[in-house]
Amino acid sequence: MTVKPALAATTEWEALEAHYGRVKNETLRALFAADPGRAERLSLEAAGLFLDYSKNRVTDETLRLLAALARARGVEARRDAMFAGEKINVSENRAVLHVALRAPRDWKIVVDGEDVIPEVHAVLDKMAAFSDKLRSGAWKGHTGKPIKNVVNIGIGGSHLGPEMAYRALHGFSDKTLTFRFVANVDGAAFTEATQDLDPHETLFIVASKTFTTLETMTNAAAARRWTLDALGDEKAVAKHFVALSTNAEAVEKFGIDTANMFGFWDWVGGRYSMDSAIGLSTMIAIGPDNFRAMLAGFHAMDVHFKSAPVERNMPMLMGLLAVWYNDFFGAQTIGVMPYSANLARFPAYLQQMQMESNGKHVDMDGRPVDVQTGPVYWGEPGTDAQHSFYQLIHQGTKLIPVDMIGFCAPLSPLADQHDLLMANLFAQAEALAFGKTAAEVAAEGVDPAHVPFRVFEGDRPTNMILADRLTPHALGALVALYEHSAFTQGAIWNIDSFDQWGVELGKVLAKRIIPELTAAGEPALAHDGSTNALIRRYRRLRGG
Ligand code: G6Q
């Protein structure tokens, strides 16, 4: 394998640096005034999504240089390697094939000599059969009652996607069923999720790729006790527990019949797994047809990402703009503000996807990276966020590029309110970009002493993403857009976006402390002084 040159020393990076020096003080007011065709030229449609990226601090030259950077860094070649099933997750020696999870039956993707598409569809068919049975009431609990409650137990990649999708697609879901999502090992999470549920009518989905994760296994054990305390028969587990995992042996050991296990593969990363078996709760909620529509949305974006040239490639453009702000403007974060109450958990979902993927300090060859990598992603739905932290975005001293997401048709019957929502969305992007000058403030008759407080500098960049409606298809396309944007960023930085050693460490460390909290007597503690004192304090005060 050829070792890539350090990024900052490449011709393309140096060209961007020089260009940044020339354009950093260009204003969006001036760029728009000089170029009536800007909005039309700097926007595009793909997979049912519309992206207006004209309110970014870029010129045509910036975009040309960013595209040149993408080509020089081999983004397209790495993308093709991913679609071809090559082991581009080098630190784990694994293929990266979430794109296979939504590929149609007639696709072929070969990993280690085997076409994975038939297996993908076999699992989807098994999930569909199970979902239909559960939704129709044909799947009965141990005492013959139909299942009314579905509790997904999982954490991280086995939780955030299902929870996000359930809320996003609530309008499409079966309202006779109750869904709960338990992740935290804090017993309050399990207790509160189950306190009003009847064990006779409750199904637990234990979602864990490894089936060894402390939080999930602990909550699954609590669920098992909760079920057996009420039903009093080991055999009840078969009717009240299913598993989503790659680890059949551990599933069997837990006591779940592997007939009730829905599998996936090591080439599906946790944060890229909401469209694998991990999406079973989503499929039960919205039904197999809607789930397949969601997969079609993902796939439509995959096809676009795979085939569009860099300059017209929506995920690549979003990824390149993220690099532009992160590495040249020194922006530390990217805000994501969905103007949709249903997308309340979308920023949290994206946080994991982006930050676990690109929060890396060494490149693919194990050398320290020489530029800043993954930005912090964060956000909240608008309009709520406008009344909390938008102040800092508008008038603070930090540059925060913002992705704004809206839907043209409402899901709610309160259509007038949707107009208010969208008016706010467009107004915020306009205000962030163009601000308000001192002259404009003064012209409103404001006391001259107060004018500075009311000035908005503008030039706060936004991407505006619009879809027709928040449907399963649109959600799939939106998630895939961000997956491939993360991919593009990682390829530019030449980092492994698909490992997560930082998560693995945490999984190991807690195991050492657990016995020290509960052991009888005074255990010998060999941590640092701070950790030793915290453990002793906790032991003193932990109560019964
Ligand atoms: C995702 C991460 C991490 C993982 C959880 C749960 O990419 O690896 O968030 O999903 O730690 O892991 P299990 O599914 O194995 O329980």
XYZ file of C-alpha atoms and ligand atoms in Angstrom:
560
model
C 0.000 0.000 0.000
C 1.363 3.415 -0.889
C 1.674 5.807 2.027
C -0.206 9.051 1.393
C 1.727 12.303 1.874
C 0.884 14.372 4.952
C -2.199 16.367 4.059
C -0.996 19.900 4.782
C 2.009 19.456 2.496
C -0.004 18.527 -0.602
C -0.293 20.968 -3.483
C -4.082 20.897 -3.262
C -4.090 21.765 0.453
C -1.580 24.558 -0.045
C -3.696 25.921 -2.891
C -6.720 25.946 -0.589
C -4.752 27.697 2.127
C -3.655 30.431 -0.253
C -7.198 30.710 -1.574
C -8.583 30.942 1.972
C -6.323 33.947 2.550
C -7.910 35.639 -0.448
C -11.590 34.874 0.227
C -11.901 34.739 4.019
C -13.193 38.292 4.184
C -15.636 38.023 1.275
C -19.162 38.642 2.494
C -22.223 36.706 1.474
C -23.912 40.023 0.757
C -21.258 40.845 -1.820
C -21.170 37.333 -3.286
C -24.935 37.314 -3.825
C -25.030 40.884 -5.114
C -22.379 40.135 -7.713
C -23.920 36.895 -8.912
C -27.671 36.656 -9.541
C -27.371 32.984 -10.541
C -25.626 31.913 -7.324
C -28.561 30.269 -5.540
C -29.529 28.298 -8.607
C -25.994 27.239 -9.430
C -25.054 26.273 -5.869
C -27.955 23.914 -5.276
C -28.803 20.411 -6.379
C -31.263 17.574 -5.999
C -30.600 13.930 -5.250
C -32.613 10.980 -3.927
C -35.593 13.252 -3.236
C -33.539 15.767 -1.232
C -32.801 19.340 -2.277
C -29.634 21.035 -1.047
C -29.076 24.786 -1.300
C -25.430 25.398 -0.389
C -25.263 28.912 -1.811
C -25.213 30.507 1.670
C -21.748 29.099 2.290
C -18.579 31.182 2.346
C -17.352 29.787 -0.922
C -16.739 30.954 -4.459
C -16.690 28.838 -7.603
C -12.930 28.707 -7.159
C -13.291 27.334 -3.613
C -15.507 24.554 -4.906
C -13.101 23.807 -7.740
C -10.184 23.551 -5.308
C -12.164 21.382 -2.888
C -13.110 19.025 -5.716
C -9.445 18.876 -6.737
C -8.561 17.994 -3.142
C -11.141 15.194 -3.140
C -9.689 13.752 -6.342
C -6.118 14.021 -5.109
C -7.003 12.303 -1.833
C -8.668 9.446 -3.729
C -12.152 9.918 -2.273
C -13.750 8.332 -5.337
C -11.346 5.376 -5.301
C -12.002 4.762 -1.607
C -15.746 5.003 -2.198
C -15.474 2.443 -5.008
C -13.425 0.194 -2.725
C -16.195 0.388 -0.090
C -18.892 -0.558 -2.607
C -16.677 -3.388 -3.888
C -16.495 -4.945 -0.419
C -12.792 -4.237 0.120
C -11.531 -4.159 3.707
C -11.272 -0.397 4.026
C -11.638 -0.577 7.819
C -7.940 -1.289 8.141
C -7.537 -1.283 11.914
C -10.162 -4.021 12.242
C -9.421 -5.629 8.865
C -13.091 -5.472 7.880
C -15.177 -4.540 4.882
C -17.555 -1.590 5.374
C -20.803 -2.503 3.760
C -23.780 -0.693 5.209
C -24.544 0.070 1.547
C -25.210 -3.669 1.081
C -27.981 -3.524 3.704
C -30.171 -1.528 1.344
C -29.029 -2.881 -1.989
C -31.753 -4.462 -4.145
C -31.912 -8.226 -4.582
C -30.292 -8.110 -8.014
C -27.097 -6.407 -6.745
C -23.983 -8.408 -6.057
C -21.333 -7.487 -3.492
C -18.676 -10.082 -2.775
C -16.812 -10.279 0.542
C -14.266 -13.067 1.085
C -15.505 -14.827 -2.035
C -19.191 -14.712 -1.063
C -22.026 -12.567 -2.400
C -23.600 -10.974 0.695
C -26.807 -9.702 -0.932
C -28.808 -12.975 -0.663
C -28.056 -13.146 3.111
C -29.104 -9.521 3.553
C -32.453 -10.223 1.929
C -32.937 -13.484 3.807
C -32.671 -11.552 7.103
C -34.972 -8.797 5.824
C -37.540 -11.418 4.829
C -37.291 -13.075 8.241
C -37.733 -9.681 9.931
C -40.756 -8.949 7.717
C -42.402 -12.280 8.543
C -41.855 -11.692 12.260
C -43.086 -8.084 12.100
C -46.246 -9.124 10.261
C -46.921 -11.824 12.838
C -46.458 -9.424 15.713
C -48.450 -6.584 14.137
C -51.349 -8.890 13.283
C -51.502 -10.305 16.810
C -50.613 -13.794 15.577
C -47.425 -13.794 17.691
C -48.687 -14.479 21.195
C -46.976 -14.099 24.537
C -46.421 -17.111 26.788
C -49.895 -16.872 28.306
C -51.645 -16.459 24.971
C -52.040 -12.696 24.958
C -50.973 -10.736 21.872
C -47.915 -8.495 22.234
C -48.773 -4.842 22.766
C -45.455 -3.455 23.969
C -42.039 -3.630 22.336
C -38.973 -2.681 24.378
C -35.667 -2.294 22.523
C -32.690 -2.863 24.815
C -29.421 -1.696 23.265
C -26.927 1.137 23.494
C -24.925 3.354 21.128
C -25.280 2.084 17.595
C -27.846 -0.462 18.769
C -30.061 2.240 20.281
C -29.724 5.703 18.773
C -30.810 4.728 15.252
C -33.902 2.755 16.320
C -34.960 5.443 18.796
C -34.386 8.239 16.292
C -36.233 6.406 13.505
C -39.177 5.532 15.739
C -39.692 9.178 16.630
C -39.031 10.388 13.102
C -41.572 8.015 11.583
C -44.124 8.068 14.350
C -46.732 9.247 11.851
C -46.323 5.955 9.978
C -46.316 3.682 12.983
C -48.872 1.297 14.402
C -50.473 3.255 17.250
C -51.868 0.145 18.920
C -48.336 -0.822 19.883
C -46.246 0.909 22.550
C -42.498 1.253 21.967
C -39.823 1.938 24.567
C -36.051 2.226 24.230
C -33.747 1.351 27.101
C -30.029 2.103 26.828
C -28.520 3.466 30.040
C -27.259 1.039 32.685
C -28.854 3.410 35.228
C -31.613 1.176 36.600
C -33.994 4.130 36.357
C -34.011 3.749 32.563
C -35.318 0.184 32.691
C -37.652 0.786 35.627
C -39.286 3.822 34.065
C -39.606 2.205 30.647
C -41.405 -0.838 32.005
C -43.325 0.348 35.083
C -46.664 0.700 33.276
C -46.266 -2.345 31.006
C -47.856 -5.752 31.405
C -45.205 -8.520 31.171
C -47.756 -10.824 29.541
C -47.972 -8.430 26.593
C -44.369 -7.269 26.360
C -41.646 -8.292 23.924
C -38.003 -7.417 24.558
C -35.674 -6.936 21.625
C -32.118 -7.375 22.850
C -30.049 -5.468 20.299
C -26.316 -5.990 20.553
C -23.865 -6.710 17.780
C -21.389 -8.315 20.189
C -23.924 -9.489 22.798
C -21.334 -8.691 25.458
C -21.944 -4.968 26.115
C -22.240 -4.367 29.856
C -25.219 -1.999 29.746
C -27.254 -4.098 27.345
C -26.527 -7.417 29.011
C -27.367 -5.940 32.423
C -30.667 -4.505 31.199
C -31.450 -7.727 29.334
C -30.917 -9.667 32.567
C -33.247 -7.234 34.374
C -35.825 -7.763 31.618
C -35.528 -11.488 31.982
C -36.115 -11.306 35.753
C -39.005 -8.866 35.246
C -40.630 -11.265 32.778
C -40.031 -14.454 34.741
C -41.153 -12.899 38.045
C -44.544 -12.348 36.444
C -44.807 -15.388 34.198
C -42.931 -17.851 36.406
C -41.759 -20.146 33.621
C -38.381 -20.264 31.827
C -40.216 -21.200 28.653
C -41.684 -17.680 28.557
C -38.315 -16.358 27.337
C -38.938 -17.898 23.905
C -42.082 -15.816 23.415
C -40.935 -12.575 25.034
C -37.335 -12.180 23.857
C -35.726 -11.840 20.467
C -32.100 -10.963 19.756
C -30.426 -8.817 17.112
C -26.799 -9.831 17.001
C -23.824 -11.236 15.166
C -22.982 -13.529 18.108
C -25.215 -16.623 17.977
C -23.275 -18.415 20.704
C -23.798 -15.643 23.283
C -27.462 -15.309 22.285
C -28.000 -19.001 22.925
C -26.156 -18.808 26.233
C -28.484 -16.015 27.350
C -31.367 -18.398 26.716
C -32.805 -16.896 23.544
C -33.595 -19.491 20.894
C -31.449 -18.685 17.821
C -34.622 -19.161 15.770
C -35.621 -15.839 17.332
C -32.341 -14.202 16.436
C -31.947 -11.794 13.545
C -28.377 -11.697 12.371
C -26.043 -9.264 10.741
C -22.363 -9.208 9.952
C -19.029 -7.826 11.104
C -19.016 -5.476 8.093
C -21.906 -3.495 9.607
C -20.604 -0.895 12.076
C -22.854 -0.186 15.079
C -23.454 3.428 14.083
C -24.259 2.326 10.535
C -26.686 -0.419 11.538
C -30.169 1.116 11.813
C -31.068 -0.416 8.453
C -29.836 -3.904 9.423
C -31.577 -6.312 11.819
C -30.964 -3.581 14.419
C -33.929 -1.853 12.740
C -36.379 -4.578 13.804
C -38.230 -2.230 16.179
C -38.525 0.276 13.318
C -39.939 -2.391 11.040
C -42.442 -3.551 13.657
C -43.533 0.057 14.164
C -43.922 1.147 10.543
C -44.428 -2.225 8.843
C -42.224 -4.031 6.298
C -43.375 -1.980 3.293
C -42.500 1.326 4.912
C -39.200 -0.147 6.111
C -38.406 -1.147 2.539
C -39.308 2.372 1.409
C -36.766 3.663 3.939
C -34.153 1.277 2.527
C -35.001 2.537 -0.976
C -34.292 6.086 0.239
C -30.913 5.016 1.597
C -30.175 3.200 -1.649
C -31.164 6.141 -3.856
C -28.583 8.262 -2.021
C -26.024 5.434 -2.289
C -26.491 5.312 -6.058
C -26.108 9.094 -6.286
C -22.980 9.025 -4.096
C -21.530 6.214 -6.194
C -22.163 7.801 -9.569
C -22.312 11.621 -9.416
C -19.152 13.594 -10.178
C -17.586 15.277 -7.157
C -18.906 18.714 -8.198
C -22.534 17.484 -8.251
C -22.274 14.909 -5.492
C -24.395 15.972 -2.521
C -22.648 13.969 0.239
C -19.227 14.838 -1.150
C -20.075 18.537 -1.253
C -21.371 18.434 2.322
C -18.226 16.592 3.426
C -15.939 19.020 1.606
C -17.723 22.039 3.094
C -17.285 20.500 6.552
C -13.543 20.178 5.858
C -13.434 23.774 4.546
C -14.832 25.222 7.772
C -13.091 22.765 10.096
C -9.608 23.102 8.653
C -9.435 26.546 7.101
C -11.863 28.716 9.096
C -10.980 26.835 12.288
C -14.637 26.123 13.077
C -14.774 23.510 15.821
C -18.384 22.435 15.456
C -21.233 21.980 13.005
C -24.793 22.615 14.150
C -27.604 20.476 12.765
C -31.048 21.963 13.238
C -33.970 19.953 11.909
C -37.141 22.018 11.663
C -39.204 19.016 12.607
C -40.298 17.954 16.080
C -40.166 14.364 14.861
C -36.435 14.673 14.242
C -35.713 15.556 17.871
C -33.238 12.683 18.211
C -31.632 13.176 14.805
C -28.802 15.418 16.092
C -27.945 12.863 18.800
C -27.936 10.114 16.201
C -25.680 12.185 13.944
C -23.347 12.982 16.819
C -22.466 9.348 17.133
C -22.293 8.738 13.404
C -19.988 11.675 12.769
C -17.925 11.884 15.944
C -17.269 8.184 16.403
C -16.369 7.954 12.729
C -14.049 10.915 12.404
C -12.825 11.597 15.937
C -9.425 10.082 15.133
C -5.883 11.287 15.729
C -3.891 9.009 13.463
C -4.201 8.331 9.760
C -4.669 5.020 7.942
C -0.949 4.395 8.190
C -0.903 4.964 11.951
C 0.830 8.343 11.755
C -0.457 11.367 13.682
C -2.700 13.472 11.447
C -1.296 16.894 10.672
C -4.608 18.779 10.461
C -7.778 18.967 12.534
C -10.144 16.004 12.012
C -13.800 15.428 12.954
C -15.795 18.493 13.962
C -18.198 18.306 16.896
C -21.744 17.780 15.605
C -24.577 18.976 17.778
C -28.046 20.458 17.517
C -31.677 20.620 18.505
C -34.849 21.022 16.532
C -35.901 24.485 15.391
C -37.812 26.503 16.325
C -37.024 25.472 19.948
C -33.321 26.113 19.439
C -33.976 29.669 18.294
C -35.149 30.454 21.802
C -32.139 28.922 23.483
C -28.713 28.952 21.846
C -29.139 30.616 18.435
C -28.023 33.852 20.141
C -24.440 32.585 20.140
C -24.609 31.529 16.499
C -25.940 34.942 15.443
C -23.867 37.262 17.610
C -21.175 35.216 19.350
C -17.498 35.206 18.421
C -17.375 31.622 17.142
C -18.087 30.552 13.608
C -20.666 27.759 13.610
C -21.747 26.448 10.220
C -25.289 25.123 10.451
C -27.168 22.471 8.499
C -30.855 23.301 8.442
C -33.357 20.626 7.526
C -36.971 21.217 6.545
C -39.933 19.458 4.936
C -42.280 21.199 2.530
C -45.452 19.278 3.421
C -46.450 18.672 7.043
C -47.320 15.349 8.630
C -49.582 17.098 11.088
C -53.071 18.286 10.116
C -52.161 21.728 11.535
C -50.909 23.014 8.171
C -50.925 26.690 9.209
C -48.420 25.902 11.906
C -46.209 24.301 9.299
C -46.078 27.606 7.433
C -44.910 29.280 10.649
C -42.274 26.608 11.133
C -40.936 26.983 7.600
C -41.031 30.776 7.733
C -38.767 30.571 10.767
C -36.438 28.168 8.986
C -35.986 30.433 5.966
C -35.756 33.577 8.108
C -33.004 32.142 10.281
C -30.866 31.090 7.335
C -31.362 34.532 5.804
C -30.457 36.345 9.026
C -27.420 34.155 9.653
C -26.105 34.815 6.162
C -26.842 38.492 5.705
C -27.108 39.838 9.242
C -28.054 43.428 9.936
C -25.633 46.322 9.560
C -25.238 49.260 11.936
C -26.780 51.522 9.288
C -29.834 49.272 9.051
C -30.203 49.203 12.825
C -29.804 53.000 13.065
C -32.398 53.493 10.320
C -34.922 51.801 12.623
C -34.528 54.769 14.988
C -32.572 52.833 17.597
C -30.765 54.945 20.256
C -27.209 55.267 18.820
C -25.745 53.951 22.098
C -27.657 50.712 21.593
C -26.853 50.182 17.945
C -23.782 47.939 18.473
C -25.812 45.478 20.534
C -28.262 45.040 17.704
C -25.819 44.537 14.883
C -25.678 41.098 13.288
C -22.450 40.566 11.394
C -23.907 37.866 9.150
C -21.677 35.516 7.138
C -22.761 32.601 9.298
C -22.932 29.801 6.719
C -25.789 27.357 6.316
C -26.671 24.349 4.222
C -30.403 24.179 3.579
C -31.693 20.639 3.089
C -35.313 20.293 2.009
C -37.428 17.222 1.346
C -41.060 17.061 0.305
C -42.239 15.275 3.447
C -40.670 13.370 6.330
C -41.421 9.938 4.863
C -39.481 6.701 5.412
C -37.846 7.253 2.002
C -36.760 10.790 2.917
C -35.364 9.644 6.260
C -33.318 6.935 4.553
C -31.921 9.418 2.026
C -31.099 11.918 4.784
C -29.236 9.393 6.933
C -27.296 8.102 3.918
C -26.417 11.699 2.999
C -24.713 12.155 6.368
C -23.101 8.704 6.276
C -21.422 9.526 2.997
C -20.545 13.042 4.106
C -18.696 11.467 7.052
C -17.064 9.055 4.615
C -15.885 11.938 2.419
C -14.387 13.806 5.366
C -12.596 10.683 6.594
C -11.207 9.998 3.120
C -9.841 13.548 2.862
C -8.126 13.187 6.244
C -7.081 9.623 5.346
C -8.336 8.273 8.666
C -10.182 5.047 9.466
C -13.773 6.263 9.866
C -15.001 2.784 10.699
C -13.193 1.729 13.853
C -13.985 2.961 17.392
C -11.156 2.055 19.723
C -12.149 4.944 21.973
C -15.428 3.142 22.740
C -13.734 -0.184 23.289
C -11.480 1.250 26.022
C -14.454 2.470 28.053
C -16.010 -0.990 27.812
C -12.906 -2.477 29.486
C -12.142 0.162 32.135
C -15.423 0.035 34.052
C -15.087 -3.727 34.510
C -12.032 -3.155 36.710
C -13.820 -0.764 39.058
C -17.109 -2.640 39.484
C -15.789 -5.122 42.091
C -13.981 -2.339 43.938
C -17.292 -0.585 44.573
C -18.972 -3.597 46.100
C -16.224 -5.751 47.681
C -16.469 -6.353 51.436
C -13.919 -4.706 53.737
C -11.514 -2.075 52.438
C -10.234 -3.198 49.025
C -6.687 -2.162 48.132
C -7.059 0.528 45.478
C -4.286 1.121 42.985
C -5.692 4.024 40.935
C -4.520 7.620 41.060
C -5.286 9.611 44.223
C -8.397 11.218 42.781
C -9.990 7.978 41.575
C -9.134 6.177 44.838
C -10.784 8.959 46.876
C -13.895 8.998 44.674
C -14.308 5.244 45.023
C -13.921 5.456 48.827
C -16.435 8.284 49.043
C -18.919 6.348 46.940
C -18.438 3.208 49.077
C -19.204 5.251 52.184
C -22.349 6.833 50.772
C -23.784 4.284 48.355
C -26.529 3.239 50.707
C -28.343 -0.055 50.639
C -20.886 1.966 17.190
C -20.139 1.665 18.393
C -20.961 1.536 19.654
C -21.771 0.250 19.724
C -22.279 0.085 21.142
C -23.132 -1.150 21.302
O -20.413 2.114 16.085
O -19.348 0.563 18.193
O -21.827 2.618 19.849
O -22.815 0.280 18.816
O -21.187 0.041 22.019
O -22.418 -2.301 20.944
P -23.159 -3.673 20.791
O -24.164 -3.556 19.685
O -22.099 -4.684 20.484
O -23.845 -3.946 22.100
